[in-house]
Structure formats: C-alpha cells, structure tokens
Coordinates of C-alpha atoms in Angstrom, one line a residue:
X1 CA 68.1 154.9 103.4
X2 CA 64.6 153.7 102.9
X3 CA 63.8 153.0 98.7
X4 CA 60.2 152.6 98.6
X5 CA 58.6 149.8 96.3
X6 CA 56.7 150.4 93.5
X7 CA 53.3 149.4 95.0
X8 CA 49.7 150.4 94.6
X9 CA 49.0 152.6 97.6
X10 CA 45.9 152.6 98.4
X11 CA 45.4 153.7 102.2
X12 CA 45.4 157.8 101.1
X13 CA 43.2 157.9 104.3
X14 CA 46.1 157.1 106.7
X15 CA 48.9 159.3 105.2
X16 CA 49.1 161.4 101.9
X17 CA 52.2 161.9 100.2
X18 CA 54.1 165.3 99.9
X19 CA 53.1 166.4 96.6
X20 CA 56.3 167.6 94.7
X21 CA 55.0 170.9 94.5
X22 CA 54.7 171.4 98.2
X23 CA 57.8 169.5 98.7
X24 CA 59.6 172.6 96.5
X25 CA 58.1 175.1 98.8
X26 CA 59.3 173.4 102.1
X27 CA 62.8 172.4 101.0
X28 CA 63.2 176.7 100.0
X29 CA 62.0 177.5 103.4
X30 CA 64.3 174.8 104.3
X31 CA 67.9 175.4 103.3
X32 CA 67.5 178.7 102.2
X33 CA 64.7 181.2 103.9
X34 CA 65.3 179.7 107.3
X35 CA 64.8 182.7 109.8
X36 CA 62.7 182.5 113.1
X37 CA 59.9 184.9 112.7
X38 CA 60.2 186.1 116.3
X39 CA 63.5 187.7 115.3
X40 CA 63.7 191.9 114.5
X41 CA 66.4 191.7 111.5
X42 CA 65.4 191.6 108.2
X43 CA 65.0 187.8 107.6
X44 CA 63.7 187.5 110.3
X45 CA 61.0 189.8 109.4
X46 CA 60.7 188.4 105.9
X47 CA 60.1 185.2 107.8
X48 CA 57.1 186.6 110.0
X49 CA 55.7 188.1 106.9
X50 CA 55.7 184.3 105.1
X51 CA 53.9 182.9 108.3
X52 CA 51.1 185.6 108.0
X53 CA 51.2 184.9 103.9
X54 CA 50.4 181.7 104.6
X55 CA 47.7 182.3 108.0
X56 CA 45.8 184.5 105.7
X57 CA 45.8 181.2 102.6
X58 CA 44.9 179.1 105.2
X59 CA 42.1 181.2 106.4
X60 CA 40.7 181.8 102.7
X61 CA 40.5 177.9 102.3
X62 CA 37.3 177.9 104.9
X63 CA 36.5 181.4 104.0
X64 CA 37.9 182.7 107.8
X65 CA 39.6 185.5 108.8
X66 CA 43.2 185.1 109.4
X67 CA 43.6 186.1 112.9
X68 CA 41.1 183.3 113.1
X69 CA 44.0 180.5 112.1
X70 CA 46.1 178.8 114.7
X71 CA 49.2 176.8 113.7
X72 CA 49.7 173.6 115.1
X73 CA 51.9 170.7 115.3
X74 CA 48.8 168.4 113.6
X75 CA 45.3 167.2 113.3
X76 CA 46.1 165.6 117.1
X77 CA 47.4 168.8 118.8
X78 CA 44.7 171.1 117.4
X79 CA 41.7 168.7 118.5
X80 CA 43.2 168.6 122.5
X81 CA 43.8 172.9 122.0
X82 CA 40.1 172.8 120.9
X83 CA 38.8 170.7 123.9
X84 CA 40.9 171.1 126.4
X85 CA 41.5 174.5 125.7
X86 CA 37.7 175.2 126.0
X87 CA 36.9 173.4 128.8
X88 CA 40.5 174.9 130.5
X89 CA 38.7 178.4 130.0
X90 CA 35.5 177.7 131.6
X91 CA 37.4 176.0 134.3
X92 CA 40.1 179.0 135.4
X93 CA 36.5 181.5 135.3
X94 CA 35.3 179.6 138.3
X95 CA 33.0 176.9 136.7
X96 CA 33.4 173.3 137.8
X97 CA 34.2 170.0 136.2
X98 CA 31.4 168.3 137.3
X99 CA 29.0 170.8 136.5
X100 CA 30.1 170.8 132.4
X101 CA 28.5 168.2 130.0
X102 CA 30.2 167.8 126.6
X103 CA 29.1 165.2 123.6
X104 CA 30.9 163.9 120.8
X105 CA 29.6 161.3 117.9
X106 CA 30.7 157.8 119.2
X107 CA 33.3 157.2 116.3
X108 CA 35.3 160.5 116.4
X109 CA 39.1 160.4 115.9
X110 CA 40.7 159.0 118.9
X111 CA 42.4 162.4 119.4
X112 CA 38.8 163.7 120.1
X113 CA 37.8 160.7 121.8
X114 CA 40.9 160.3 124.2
X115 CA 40.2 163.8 124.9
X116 CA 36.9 163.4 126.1
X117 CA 37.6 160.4 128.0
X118 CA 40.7 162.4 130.2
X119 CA 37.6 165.1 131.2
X120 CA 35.7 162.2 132.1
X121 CA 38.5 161.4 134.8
X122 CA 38.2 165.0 135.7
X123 CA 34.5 164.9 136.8
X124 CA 33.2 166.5 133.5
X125 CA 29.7 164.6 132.3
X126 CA 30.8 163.1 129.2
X127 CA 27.9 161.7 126.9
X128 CA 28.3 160.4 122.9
X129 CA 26.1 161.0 120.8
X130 CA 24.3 157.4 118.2
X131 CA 25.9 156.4 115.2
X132 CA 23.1 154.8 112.9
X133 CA 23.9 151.5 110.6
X134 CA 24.9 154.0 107.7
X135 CA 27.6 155.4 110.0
X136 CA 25.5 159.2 110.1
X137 CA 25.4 160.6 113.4
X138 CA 21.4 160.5 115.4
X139 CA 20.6 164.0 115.3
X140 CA 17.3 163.3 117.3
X141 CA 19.6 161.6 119.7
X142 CA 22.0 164.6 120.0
X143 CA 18.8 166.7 120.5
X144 CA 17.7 164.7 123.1
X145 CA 21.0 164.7 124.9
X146 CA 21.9 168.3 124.9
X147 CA 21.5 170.4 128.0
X148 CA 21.2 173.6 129.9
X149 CA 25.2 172.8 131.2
X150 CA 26.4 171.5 127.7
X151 CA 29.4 173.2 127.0
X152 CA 31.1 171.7 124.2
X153 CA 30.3 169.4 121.0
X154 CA 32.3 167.8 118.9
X155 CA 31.3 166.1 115.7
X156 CA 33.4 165.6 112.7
X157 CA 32.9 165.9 108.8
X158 CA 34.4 163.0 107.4
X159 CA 34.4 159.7 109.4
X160 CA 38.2 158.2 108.9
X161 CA 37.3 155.0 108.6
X162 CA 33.8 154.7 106.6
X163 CA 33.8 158.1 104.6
X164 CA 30.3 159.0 106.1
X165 CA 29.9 162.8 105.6
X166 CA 28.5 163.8 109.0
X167 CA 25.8 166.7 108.5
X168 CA 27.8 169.3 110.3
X169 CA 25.4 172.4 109.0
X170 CA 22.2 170.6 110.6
X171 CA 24.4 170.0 114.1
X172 CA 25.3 173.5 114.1
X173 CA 21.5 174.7 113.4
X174 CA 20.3 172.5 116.5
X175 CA 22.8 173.5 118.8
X176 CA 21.9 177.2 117.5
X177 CA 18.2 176.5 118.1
X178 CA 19.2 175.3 121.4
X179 CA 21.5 178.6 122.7
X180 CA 18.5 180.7 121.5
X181 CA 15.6 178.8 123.5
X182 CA 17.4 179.8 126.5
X183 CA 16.9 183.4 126.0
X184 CA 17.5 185.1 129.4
X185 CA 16.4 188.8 130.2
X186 CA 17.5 188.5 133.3
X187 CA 20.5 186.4 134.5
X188 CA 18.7 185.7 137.8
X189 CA 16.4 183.8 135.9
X190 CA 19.3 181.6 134.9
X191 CA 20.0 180.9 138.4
X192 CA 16.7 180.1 139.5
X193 CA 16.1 178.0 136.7
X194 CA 14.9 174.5 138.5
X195 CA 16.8 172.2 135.7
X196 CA 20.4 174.3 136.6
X197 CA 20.7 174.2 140.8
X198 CA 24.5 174.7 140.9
X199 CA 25.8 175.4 137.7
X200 CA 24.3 178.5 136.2
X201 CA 24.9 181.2 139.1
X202 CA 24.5 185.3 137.9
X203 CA 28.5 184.9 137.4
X204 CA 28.4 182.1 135.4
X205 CA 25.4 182.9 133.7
X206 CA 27.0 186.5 132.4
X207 CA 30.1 183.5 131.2
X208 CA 28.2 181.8 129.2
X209 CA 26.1 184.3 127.8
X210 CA 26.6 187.1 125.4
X211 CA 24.4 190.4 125.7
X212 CA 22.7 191.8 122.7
X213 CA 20.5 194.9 122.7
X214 CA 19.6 193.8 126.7
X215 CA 19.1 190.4 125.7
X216 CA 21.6 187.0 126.9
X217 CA 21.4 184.3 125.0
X218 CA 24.0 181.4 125.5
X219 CA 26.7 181.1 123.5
X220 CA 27.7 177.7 124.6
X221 CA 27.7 175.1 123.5
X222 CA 30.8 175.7 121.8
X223 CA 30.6 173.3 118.5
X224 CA 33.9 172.0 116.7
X225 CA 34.5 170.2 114.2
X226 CA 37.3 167.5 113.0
X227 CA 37.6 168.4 109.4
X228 CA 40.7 166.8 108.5
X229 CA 39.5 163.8 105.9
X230 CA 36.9 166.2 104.6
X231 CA 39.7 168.8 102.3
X232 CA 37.4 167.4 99.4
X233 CA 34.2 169.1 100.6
X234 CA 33.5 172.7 100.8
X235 CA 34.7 173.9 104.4
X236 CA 33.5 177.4 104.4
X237 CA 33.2 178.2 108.1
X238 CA 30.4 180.3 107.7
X239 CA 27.8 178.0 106.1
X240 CA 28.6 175.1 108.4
X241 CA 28.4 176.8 111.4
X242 CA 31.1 175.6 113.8
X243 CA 32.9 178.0 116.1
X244 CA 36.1 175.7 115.5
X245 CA 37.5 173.3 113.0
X246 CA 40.6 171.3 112.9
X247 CA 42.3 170.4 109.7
X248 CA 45.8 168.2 109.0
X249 CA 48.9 168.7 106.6
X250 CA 49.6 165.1 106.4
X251 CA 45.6 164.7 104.6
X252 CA 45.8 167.0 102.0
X253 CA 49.5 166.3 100.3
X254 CA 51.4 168.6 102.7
X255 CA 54.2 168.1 105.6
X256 CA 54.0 166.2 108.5
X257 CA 53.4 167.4 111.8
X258 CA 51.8 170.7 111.1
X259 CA 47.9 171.4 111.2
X260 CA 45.8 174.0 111.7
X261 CA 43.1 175.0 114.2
X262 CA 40.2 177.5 113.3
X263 CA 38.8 179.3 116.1
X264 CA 35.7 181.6 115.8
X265 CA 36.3 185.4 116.6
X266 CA 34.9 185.7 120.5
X267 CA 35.7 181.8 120.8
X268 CA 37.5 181.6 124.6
X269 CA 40.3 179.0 124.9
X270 CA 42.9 178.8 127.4
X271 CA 46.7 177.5 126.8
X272 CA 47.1 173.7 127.5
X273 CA 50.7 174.0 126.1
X274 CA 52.9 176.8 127.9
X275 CA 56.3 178.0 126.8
X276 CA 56.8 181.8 124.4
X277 CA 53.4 182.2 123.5
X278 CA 53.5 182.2 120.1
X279 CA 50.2 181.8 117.6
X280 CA 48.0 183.9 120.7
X281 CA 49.5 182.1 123.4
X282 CA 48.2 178.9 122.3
X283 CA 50.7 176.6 120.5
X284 CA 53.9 178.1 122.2
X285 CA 57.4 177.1 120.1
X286 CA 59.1 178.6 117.4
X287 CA 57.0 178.3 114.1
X288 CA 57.6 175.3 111.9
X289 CA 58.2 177.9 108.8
X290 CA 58.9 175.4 106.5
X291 CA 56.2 172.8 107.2
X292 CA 53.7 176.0 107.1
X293 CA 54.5 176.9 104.2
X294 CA 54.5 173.5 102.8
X295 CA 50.6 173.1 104.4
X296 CA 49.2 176.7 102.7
X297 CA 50.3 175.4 99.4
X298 CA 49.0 172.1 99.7
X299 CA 45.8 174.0 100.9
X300 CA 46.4 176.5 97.9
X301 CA 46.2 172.9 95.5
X302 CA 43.6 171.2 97.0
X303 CA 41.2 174.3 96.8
X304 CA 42.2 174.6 92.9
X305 CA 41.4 170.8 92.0
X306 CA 38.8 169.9 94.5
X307 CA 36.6 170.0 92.1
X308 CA 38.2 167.7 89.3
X309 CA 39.3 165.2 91.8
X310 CA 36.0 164.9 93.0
X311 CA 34.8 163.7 90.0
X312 CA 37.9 161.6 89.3
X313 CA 38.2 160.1 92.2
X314 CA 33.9 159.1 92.5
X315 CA 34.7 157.5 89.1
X316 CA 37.2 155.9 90.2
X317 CA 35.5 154.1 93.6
X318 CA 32.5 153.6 91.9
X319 CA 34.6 151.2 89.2
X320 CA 36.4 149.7 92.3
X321 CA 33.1 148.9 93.7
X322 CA 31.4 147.6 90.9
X323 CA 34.2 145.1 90.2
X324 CA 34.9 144.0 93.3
X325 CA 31.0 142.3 93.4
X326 CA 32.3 140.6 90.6
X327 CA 34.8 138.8 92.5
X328 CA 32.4 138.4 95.7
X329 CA 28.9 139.1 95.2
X330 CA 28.4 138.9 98.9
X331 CA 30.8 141.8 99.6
X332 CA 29.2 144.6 102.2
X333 CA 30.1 148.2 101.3
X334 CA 29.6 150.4 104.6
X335 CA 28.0 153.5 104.7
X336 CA 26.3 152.9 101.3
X337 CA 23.2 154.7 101.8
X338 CA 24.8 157.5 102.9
X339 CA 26.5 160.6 101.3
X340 CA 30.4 160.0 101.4
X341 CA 33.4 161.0 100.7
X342 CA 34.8 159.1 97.2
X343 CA 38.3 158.8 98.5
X344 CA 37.4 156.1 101.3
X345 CA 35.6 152.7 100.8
X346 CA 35.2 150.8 103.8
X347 CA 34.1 147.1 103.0
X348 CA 33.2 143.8 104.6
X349 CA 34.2 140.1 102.7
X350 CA 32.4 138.0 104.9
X351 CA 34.4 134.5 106.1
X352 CA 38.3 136.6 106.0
X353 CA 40.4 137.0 108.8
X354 CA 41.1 140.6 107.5
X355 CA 44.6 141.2 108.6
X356 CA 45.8 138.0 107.3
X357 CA 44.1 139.2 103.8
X358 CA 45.9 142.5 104.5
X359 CA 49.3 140.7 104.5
X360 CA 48.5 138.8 101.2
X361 CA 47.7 142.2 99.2
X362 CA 50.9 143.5 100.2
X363 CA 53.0 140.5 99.7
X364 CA 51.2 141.0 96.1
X365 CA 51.6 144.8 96.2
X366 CA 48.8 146.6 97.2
X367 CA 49.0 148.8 100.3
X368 CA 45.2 148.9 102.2
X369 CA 44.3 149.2 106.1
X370 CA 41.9 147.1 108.5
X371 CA 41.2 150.2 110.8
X372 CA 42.2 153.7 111.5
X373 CA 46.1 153.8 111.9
X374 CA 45.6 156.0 114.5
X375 CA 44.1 152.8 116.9
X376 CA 47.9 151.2 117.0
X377 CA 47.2 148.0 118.9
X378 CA 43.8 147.9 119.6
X379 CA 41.9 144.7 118.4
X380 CA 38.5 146.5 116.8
X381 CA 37.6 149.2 114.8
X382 CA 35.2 151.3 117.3
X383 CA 33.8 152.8 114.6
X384 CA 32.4 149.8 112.5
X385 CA 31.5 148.4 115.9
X386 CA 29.3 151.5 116.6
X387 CA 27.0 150.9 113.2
X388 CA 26.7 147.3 114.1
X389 CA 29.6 145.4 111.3
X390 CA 32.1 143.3 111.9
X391 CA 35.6 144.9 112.2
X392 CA 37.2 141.2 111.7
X393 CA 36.4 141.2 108.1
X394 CA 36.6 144.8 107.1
X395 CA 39.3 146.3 105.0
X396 CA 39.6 150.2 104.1
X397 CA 40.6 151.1 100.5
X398 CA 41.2 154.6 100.2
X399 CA 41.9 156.1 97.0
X400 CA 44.6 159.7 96.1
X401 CA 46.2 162.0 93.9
X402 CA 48.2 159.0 92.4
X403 CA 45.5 156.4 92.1
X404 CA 44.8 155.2 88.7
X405 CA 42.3 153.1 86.7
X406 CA 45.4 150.6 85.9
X407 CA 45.7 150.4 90.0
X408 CA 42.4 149.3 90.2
X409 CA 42.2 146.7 87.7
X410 CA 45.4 145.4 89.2
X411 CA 44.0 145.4 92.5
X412 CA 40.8 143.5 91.5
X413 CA 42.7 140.9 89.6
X414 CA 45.0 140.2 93.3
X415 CA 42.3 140.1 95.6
X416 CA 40.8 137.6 92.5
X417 CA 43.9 135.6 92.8
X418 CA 44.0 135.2 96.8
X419 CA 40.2 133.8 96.2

C-alpha cells in the first residue's frame, strides 16, 4: 500500500485528484449499483438509466444535446475517435488519403499530434499550423494554409504546458468563412474547379457538401477541439463553434480513464475501435458505470465553482508570480502577453538544469513538472520549442482545488533556499 506524503502538489495540470465527492459517487456505483446497462432486468435497466442521467449532465456542461455525448476511455481515446474516426469516414465513402489535407496547431497534445503524424504515414497531407512567441496560434497562418481538400482541423483551448487560451471561436469563424466561399450551385463546378483535379469528383463533392434550399456549401473542414485543460472556461459548444470537442475525467477532479467526446449532430465518424457497439458504435465495451458517474459529477462541481475558482486561483498565480521575481528578477514567465488559464504557469530561470532543480523541490516537498507528462522520455518540450524558449530551464507550476496561499509561500521560500 502506497501512503502518500504530505507535499505541496503543485502539477494539477498533469493529474487532478478524485475529489471526495466524486470519489462517494463512484465507490456507490462501485460495490453497490454495479449492473451492466446492456442487461434487460431491472438493475440492469436502472443502470442504463444512470448512464443516460449522466450523458444528458455531461452534455448540459457545453450546452449540447445528449445524443451528442460519447463515452470514452480518456482525453487520449476520444482525440484518435475524433481524428481517425473522421478521416476513417471519408476514407470507407471512396475518398483517398492522399487527396485529404488536415492541420493542427504545432503544440497540440501528443494524442492529437501522434494522430496526425500516423495519417501522415498513410499518404494524408498533414500541415501545422504557427505558434507565435506568446504561445497563441497564427490565425493568418491557418488562413493561409487551409484548402479546397482540407478536411479536418484540430486546435485546442488550453495549451497543457503554457496555459495559452487558444482563440477557438475566431478558428471556428475562419474555417466557417472558408466552407461558405465555396458555395457550389452546381457540383460539377466542384469538379471542374482547376485548384481540385482529383479530389472533388460530383460523388465526392455531394460528400462533402450539404444541400440547403438548392445550394452546397462544404461542410468540411470538420474543426475539433482538445478542451480538456480548459474545464475553467466557458465550453458552450454553440458559441465556440467546433463540430467536436474532447474533454478528460482525470482534469477536472473525476476518475481515471474515462472522458468524453462531443460530436456535432450530422458530424460523420466511422469506428476505429470494433467490438458490441456500444455509445453508437464508436467506443465498443461495456460502460465504465462507475467512472461515468464519477466524471458527470465532477463535471456537475466544476460547472458550480468555475466561477469562484477562477478568481481564487488568478489570485493565487498572480501572488506566485509576483514573489517569485523577488527571488530571481530575471525569471521569464511564458505566454505572459497572452490571455491564460490561472491554473498553469510555465516559467524559465535562466542558468538551471531544470530537472535537476525538479529533484531538489521534491526532496524539499514540492511536486512541479518540466514538460507535459504525457512526452514520457522525450528530451524537450515541443511546445516551448515552438514559441522560441528554452525547454532546459523551464519548470511548470500548476495550481488546484487544494492549493493554498500557505503552499505558496512555502514554495517561494524552497526554491529561495536551493538559490
């Protein structure tokens, strides 16, 4: 048995902790309402009925329709259904790999990223769109990189590692703007178009077009959207735009290993994981009932306080911050001129070998990160390599539920000491 140390955790970012209340909800579903929703007797039922309870709470908390919620196994799983779903789709009705383009922001979770890089060994054109010194995506580059056989973008809210809120709603307008300037009256003129020789045939052009009042109009790109760092922002699907986003139990004080995958009404995916079909045929295996209900309730919470923590916890890196120059005048904040999210701070102390600095917090007690758990081994942060800082000196201090005023005088006063 594991007995954890009394330490100040401050790496929220890379894992939140159950919250006791969702803890209660799971360990019910756990030992005592245990049934397998698929099953016809009456627990079985009463089961079913929680899963849908908790699809239509999931749905309110981005202001979706619940048929519109997919349950997943996690932030990971739900980015590959997204992508590879999509692309799976426009694959089995007849349309090539080499003939599809799809763009991501160069510092996207490496679910999103290792994604994009396996259709890249497929044949699909795979593009990235700039990330500027602040860490905010180039929309004038993304505009400049879309095209007529773009068929999927993928752009997150909240960067993991920096905090950067990404401006999802302007994406989604652009990418709108874009379906709507190729209006076609005709499909032929789709084909004959001189930038699209082999890709837009009359069959594929009725694909990737939807008809309204005689009119097509492409409804690709699709645009999704990693939103699982960002359960501290307003994630209404409608006013951002996206036709899917992706959000992460194990982010917002819930269960590990369940997530959830919003996909817009009309949206076309195709099953990359086969088995009994469950949650529309695409995230086959019995239900995780108790980790489901776990992640509505931690949903339920964070919708309740979002707006109390937000002010706690910007009061709370903004006192970090101001005390750290203190210590080191010379310290770099990342992605200060830019609107973030207060419970990340990513920062450079210029002359540290940042893991070895890492290792002397925690031998004092404080629990940080140098980069995004989620790289394992790898030897840099892509992400503060793509707005130009140095990953070798950069720690990430991200803040929680839990964090306190007393953890971050205590934190000051160690990394005071190692000077």
């Amino acid at each position: 048995m594991i007995t954890r140390t009394k330490a100040i955790y401050l790496d929220y970012a890379s894992l939140t902790p159950v919250d006791p209340r969702v803890q209660k909800v799971i360990n019910q579903y756990s030992v005592l309402e245990y049934s397998n929703p698929s099953s016809i007797y009456k627990t079985g039922l009463e089961a079913k009925k929680a899963l849908e309870y908790c699809r239509e709470i999931a749905a309110e908390s981005i202001g979706a329709h619940p048929d519109e919620m997919i349950f997943t196994a996690g932030g990971t799983e739900a980015n590959n259904i997204a992508i590879l779903g999509a692309i799976e789709n426009l694959r089995i009705q007849g349309i090539k790999y080499g003939d599809m383009h799809v763009l991501a922001s160069a510092f996207e979770h490496s679910s999103v990223l290792e994604c994009f890089k396996h259709l890249g060994t497929l044949g699909v054109q795979v593009e990235f769109i700039n990330i500027d010194s602040n860490g905010i995506i180039s929309l004038d580059d993304l505009k400049k990189k879309l095209r007529p056989n773009t068929v999927f973008v993928s752009v997150m809210t909240v960067n993991n590692e920096i905090g950067t809120v990404q401006p999802v709603r302007e994406v989604a307008r652009i990418i709108r703007n874009y379906r709507s300037s190729i209006e076609l009256t005709d499909v032929r003129d789709l084909s004959t178009t001189a930038d699209l020789p082999s890709f837009c045939s009359a069959k594929v052009g009725r694909l990737l077009s939807s008809a309204d009042a005689g009119t097509r109009v492409l409804k690709y790109p699709l645009f999704h959207t990693d939103a699982a760092q960002a359960s501290l922002l307003d994630l209404n699907v409608e006013k951002l735009g996206v036709d899917m986003l992706t959000l992460d139990g194990s982010k917002v004080y819930g269960p590990r290993g369940i997530g959830c995958l919003y996909v817009k009404r009309n949206t076309s995916l195709s099953p990359i994981i086969h088995g009994g079909g469950q949650e529309k045929g695409l995230c086959s295996g019995t239900e995780n009932i108790p980790a489901i209900m776990g992640f509505a309730r931690a949903l339920d919470i964070a919708k309740e306080e979002r707006e109390e923590e937000i002010k706690r916890l910007t009061i709370l890196r903004e006192l970090f911050i101001s005390k750290l120059k203190t210590v080191r005048a010379d310290i770099i904040i990342h992605g200060q001129s830019a609107l973030v999210s207060p419970h990340i701070l990513n920062i450079s102390i210029p002359g540290i070998n940042n893991e070895l600095f890492l290792l002397r917090l925690d031998a004092r007690g404080v629990e940080v990160s140098t980069k995004s758990s989620c790289l394992g081994d790898q030897d840099e942060s892509y992400a503060l390599k793509a707005i130009g800082a140095d990953s070798k000196t950069a720690l990430r201090f991200s803040f929680g539920r839990w964090t306190k005023e007393r953890d971050i005088d205590k934190t000051i006063k160690v990394i005071g000491d190692i000077f």
